[in-house]
Coordinates of C-alpha atoms in Angstrom, one line a residue:
M21 CA 0.0 0.0 0.0
R22 CA 1.2 3.5 -0.9
I23 CA 0.6 6.8 0.8
I24 CA 0.2 9.8 -1.5
E25 CA 0.0 13.4 -0.1
S26 CA 0.6 15.4 -3.3
I27 CA -2.4 16.3 -5.4
Q28 CA -0.2 16.3 -8.5
E29 CA 1.2 12.9 -7.7
M30 CA -2.3 11.5 -7.1
Q31 CA -3.5 12.9 -10.5
A32 CA -0.5 11.5 -12.3
F33 CA -1.0 8.0 -10.8
S34 CA -4.7 8.0 -11.8
N35 CA -4.0 9.3 -15.3
A36 CA -1.5 6.6 -15.8
A37 CA -3.8 3.9 -14.5
R38 CA -6.7 5.0 -16.6
S39 CA -4.5 5.2 -19.7
E40 CA -3.6 1.5 -19.1
G41 CA -7.3 0.6 -18.9
R42 CA -7.3 -0.1 -15.2
R43 CA -10.5 0.5 -13.2
I44 CA -10.3 2.8 -10.1
S45 CA -12.6 2.7 -7.2
F46 CA -12.6 5.3 -4.5
V47 CA -13.7 5.4 -0.8
P48 CA -13.6 9.0 0.6
T49 CA -13.2 9.2 4.4
M50 CA -12.3 11.6 7.1
G51 CA -10.2 8.8 8.7
Y52 CA -10.5 7.2 12.2
L53 CA -11.6 4.2 10.2
H54 CA -13.9 1.5 11.4
Q55 CA -15.5 -1.7 10.0
G56 CA -18.1 0.3 8.2
H57 CA -15.4 2.0 6.2
A58 CA -13.6 -1.4 5.8
S59 CA -16.8 -2.9 4.2
L60 CA -16.8 -0.2 1.6
M61 CA -13.1 -0.9 0.9
R62 CA -13.6 -4.6 0.6
E63 CA -16.4 -4.1 -1.9
A64 CA -14.3 -1.6 -3.8
R65 CA -11.6 -4.3 -4.0
R66 CA -14.0 -6.7 -5.5
L67 CA -15.2 -4.2 -8.2
S68 CA -11.9 -2.7 -9.5
D69 CA -8.3 -3.0 -10.3
I70 CA -7.1 -0.2 -8.0
V71 CA -8.6 0.9 -4.7
V72 CA -8.0 4.4 -3.4
T73 CA -9.2 5.8 -0.1
S74 CA -8.8 9.4 1.0
I75 CA -8.1 10.4 4.6
F76 CA -8.9 14.1 5.0
V77 CA -10.7 15.8 7.8
N78 CA -12.4 18.5 5.7
P79 CA -12.5 21.9 7.5
T80 CA -15.2 23.4 5.2
Q81 CA -17.9 21.0 6.3
F82 CA -17.6 21.9 10.0
G83 CA -19.6 24.8 11.2
A84 CA -18.8 27.3 14.0
G85 CA -18.6 25.5 17.3
E86 CA -18.5 22.0 15.7
D87 CA -15.9 19.4 16.4
F88 CA -13.2 20.0 13.7
D89 CA -10.3 20.3 16.2
A90 CA -11.5 17.4 18.4
Y91 CA -12.4 15.1 15.5
P92 CA -10.6 11.8 16.2
R93 CA -7.5 11.1 14.2
D94 CA -5.2 8.0 14.1
M95 CA -3.3 7.6 10.9
E96 CA -1.3 4.5 12.0
R97 CA -4.6 2.7 12.9
D98 CA -6.1 3.9 9.6
K99 CA -3.3 2.6 7.6
S100 CA -3.6 -0.8 9.2
I101 CA -7.3 -1.1 8.6
A102 CA -7.0 0.2 5.0
E103 CA -4.2 -2.2 4.1
A104 CA -6.1 -5.2 5.6
S105 CA -9.2 -4.2 3.6
G106 CA -7.4 -4.3 0.2
V107 CA -6.6 -0.6 -0.3
D108 CA -3.8 0.2 -2.8
I109 CA -3.5 4.0 -2.3
I110 CA -4.2 6.2 0.7
F111 CA -4.6 9.8 -0.5
A112 CA -3.9 12.1 2.5
P113 CA -3.6 15.7 1.3
K114 CA -2.9 18.7 3.5
A115 CA -5.7 21.2 4.1
S116 CA -3.3 23.9 2.8
A117 CA -3.1 22.1 -0.5
M118 CA -6.8 21.5 -0.9
Y119 CA -7.7 25.0 0.1
P120 CA -4.7 27.3 -0.8
R121 CA -4.6 31.0 0.0
G122 CA -7.2 32.8 -1.9
Y123 CA -9.5 29.8 -2.4
E124 CA -13.1 30.9 -3.3
T125 CA -14.8 28.2 -5.4
Y126 CA -17.6 26.1 -3.9
V127 CA -20.1 23.5 -5.2
D128 CA -23.7 23.9 -3.9
V129 CA -26.5 21.4 -4.4
E130 CA -29.6 23.3 -3.6
R131 CA -32.9 21.6 -2.7
L132 CA -31.7 18.3 -1.4
T133 CA -29.4 20.0 1.2
L134 CA -32.2 22.0 2.8
P135 CA -34.0 19.4 5.1
L136 CA -32.6 17.1 7.8
C137 CA -28.9 17.7 8.5
G138 CA -28.9 20.7 6.2
A139 CA -31.5 22.5 8.3
S140 CA -29.5 22.2 11.5
R141 CA -25.9 22.4 10.0
P142 CA -26.0 25.3 7.6
G143 CA -23.1 25.3 5.1
H144 CA -22.3 21.6 6.0
F145 CA -23.2 20.2 2.6
R146 CA -21.6 23.0 0.6
G147 CA -18.4 21.8 2.3
V148 CA -19.1 18.1 1.6
T149 CA -19.9 18.6 -2.1
T150 CA -17.0 20.9 -2.6
V151 CA -14.4 18.5 -1.2
V152 CA -16.0 15.5 -2.9
C153 CA -15.9 17.3 -6.2
K154 CA -12.3 18.2 -5.7
L155 CA -11.4 14.6 -4.6
F156 CA -13.2 13.2 -7.7
N157 CA -11.2 15.6 -9.9
I158 CA -7.9 14.5 -8.2
V159 CA -8.5 10.7 -7.9
M160 CA -10.5 10.3 -11.1
P161 CA -12.4 7.2 -10.1
H162 CA -14.7 5.1 -12.1
I163 CA -16.7 4.1 -9.0
A164 CA -17.1 5.8 -5.6
L165 CA -18.6 4.1 -2.6
F166 CA -20.5 5.7 0.3
G167 CA -22.3 4.3 3.3
E168 CA -26.1 4.7 3.6
K169 CA -25.8 5.8 7.3
D170 CA -25.2 9.3 5.9
F171 CA -28.3 8.9 3.6
Q172 CA -28.7 12.6 2.8
Q173 CA -25.0 12.9 1.9
L174 CA -25.4 10.0 -0.5
A175 CA -28.4 11.5 -2.1
V176 CA -26.6 14.9 -2.4
I177 CA -23.5 13.3 -4.0
R178 CA -25.6 11.4 -6.5
R179 CA -27.4 14.6 -7.5
M180 CA -24.1 16.5 -7.9
V181 CA -22.6 13.7 -10.0
E182 CA -25.6 13.6 -12.3
D183 CA -26.1 17.4 -12.6
L184 CA -22.4 18.0 -13.3
N185 CA -22.0 15.1 -15.8
M186 CA -19.1 13.6 -13.8
G187 CA -19.5 10.1 -15.2
I188 CA -18.8 8.3 -11.9
E189 CA -20.8 5.4 -10.7
I190 CA -22.0 6.1 -7.1
L191 CA -22.7 3.0 -5.0
G192 CA -24.5 3.2 -1.6
M193 CA -23.6 0.5 0.8
P194 CA -25.7 -0.8 3.8
I195 CA -25.2 0.5 7.3
V196 CA -22.7 -1.6 9.3
R197 CA -23.6 -2.0 13.0
E198 CA -22.0 -3.1 16.2
E199 CA -23.2 -6.4 17.6
D200 CA -25.8 -4.5 19.8
G201 CA -27.1 -2.5 16.9
L202 CA -25.4 0.9 17.2
A203 CA -24.5 2.2 13.8
M204 CA -20.7 2.4 13.4
S205 CA -19.4 6.0 13.4
S206 CA -16.1 7.7 14.0
R207 CA -18.0 9.9 16.5
N208 CA -18.9 6.9 18.7
A209 CA -15.4 7.4 20.1
Y210 CA -16.7 10.5 21.9
L211 CA -19.2 8.5 23.9
S212 CA -18.5 7.5 27.6
P213 CA -19.5 3.9 28.5
V214 CA -22.8 5.1 29.9
Q215 CA -23.5 7.3 26.8
R216 CA -22.5 4.3 24.6
Q217 CA -25.4 2.4 26.1
E218 CA -27.8 5.4 25.9
A219 CA -27.0 5.8 22.2
L220 CA -28.8 2.5 21.5
C221 CA -32.0 4.4 21.8
L222 CA -31.6 5.4 18.1
K223 CA -31.7 1.8 17.0
R224 CA -34.5 1.0 19.4
A225 CA -36.6 3.9 17.9
L226 CA -36.0 2.6 14.4
D227 CA -37.0 -0.9 15.4
A228 CA -40.1 0.3 17.2
V229 CA -41.2 2.3 14.1
R230 CA -40.6 -0.7 11.8
T231 CA -42.7 -3.0 14.0
S232 CA -45.5 -0.5 14.1
Y233 CA -45.3 0.0 10.3
M234 CA -45.3 -3.7 9.7
S235 CA -48.4 -4.0 11.9
G236 CA -50.2 -1.6 9.6
E237 CA -49.6 1.9 11.0
L238 CA -49.0 4.2 8.1
R239 CA -49.7 7.6 9.7
V240 CA -46.4 9.5 10.0
A241 CA -47.6 11.5 13.0
A242 CA -48.2 8.2 14.9
L243 CA -45.0 6.6 13.8
R244 CA -43.0 9.7 14.8
E245 CA -44.6 9.6 18.3
T246 CA -43.4 6.0 18.5
A247 CA -39.9 7.0 17.7
L248 CA -39.8 9.9 20.1
A249 CA -41.3 7.9 22.9
E250 CA -38.5 5.4 22.6
I251 CA -35.8 8.1 22.5
S252 CA -37.3 10.0 25.5
K253 CA -36.6 7.0 27.7
V254 CA -33.0 8.3 27.7
S255 CA -33.0 11.5 29.7
S256 CA -29.8 12.8 28.1
A257 CA -31.0 12.3 24.6
V258 CA -31.9 15.5 22.7
V259 CA -33.7 15.0 19.3
D260 CA -32.4 17.2 16.5
Y261 CA -34.9 15.6 14.0
A262 CA -37.0 12.5 13.5
E263 CA -38.2 12.9 9.9
F264 CA -40.1 10.8 7.4
C265 CA -39.2 11.5 3.8
D266 CA -39.3 10.1 0.3
K267 CA -36.0 8.4 -0.1
H268 CA -35.4 9.8 -3.5
T269 CA -36.4 13.4 -3.1
L270 CA -36.1 13.8 0.7
D271 CA -39.5 15.5 0.6
E272 CA -41.5 15.1 3.8
V273 CA -44.3 12.6 3.6
L274 CA -47.5 12.3 5.8
T275 CA -48.3 8.7 5.1
A276 CA -45.6 6.0 5.2
G277 CA -45.2 3.6 2.3
A278 CA -42.7 1.8 0.1
G279 CA -39.6 4.0 -0.1
T280 CA -40.2 6.0 3.0
L281 CA -37.0 7.0 4.8
L282 CA -37.1 7.5 8.6
A283 CA -34.0 9.6 9.4
L284 CA -32.9 10.4 13.0
A285 CA -30.4 12.8 14.4
V286 CA -30.0 12.7 18.2
R287 CA -27.5 14.2 20.6
I288 CA -26.2 12.0 23.4
G289 CA -24.4 14.5 25.6
T290 CA -22.4 16.6 23.2
T291 CA -22.2 13.9 20.5
R292 CA -24.5 14.1 17.5
L293 CA -25.4 10.7 16.1
I294 CA -27.4 9.9 13.0
D295 CA -29.2 6.7 11.8
N296 CA -31.9 5.7 9.4
T297 CA -34.1 3.0 8.0
I298 CA -36.2 2.5 4.9
L299 CA -39.8 1.4 5.6
G300 CA -41.1 -1.0 3.0
E301 CA -39.6 -1.9 -0.4
E302 CA -40.4 -0.4 -3.7

């Protein structure tokens, strides 16, 4: 496995690989890798000749007062997980190279970024789409893989790729969970042992809603109350949102059906966690 920090070196590598007809897959990350990331890398290995992952904590997607400085970082651990998962190249640029002095160009997907995390984290998705666009231009992949835990992010990236004619196949991969059901996340490292148990209220809320839905309850108002009732059992939990949306458009729905997304964002202490499930199949 090779570590590349230079943008020019990464572009030269990808240009040479593409000219040889080799297929490149790409897994963008902010590091502090876990088995959710590893599952993306293993699938990327299966689909392509070359697997590239990026490790870059992107400053432009963090708002004022968010956790950029405290975001967990461990490059040695990341290298070990990436290599074991079949990665060929880690692209780890410096922030000063990605956003040099005088930088002023941003990519903004409009409607899809307004609800859910976009409503509570203004500017977040502009940072995401900008850095992903830049990474795509540098790595030049044929395929890019993203986890479905960040469901809105996946929808926004798909929209950007289609709208800007990028010609990259975007694959969404299932949420990977701990044995007790907690969705894997780099931010889980912030949780104390007590908070780690309290965080299970997100999965319990999703399961309770699915059970109610499968029993015939389609009214979103009632299903939302079911989710909130489960989360409220944890006194430290503060709900950012519990929304039911069309999984394609992210438009709010009033009646659940095939393709309805239930998306949750909940703070446990100071840690903001997200999770989701799709109710019904299309």
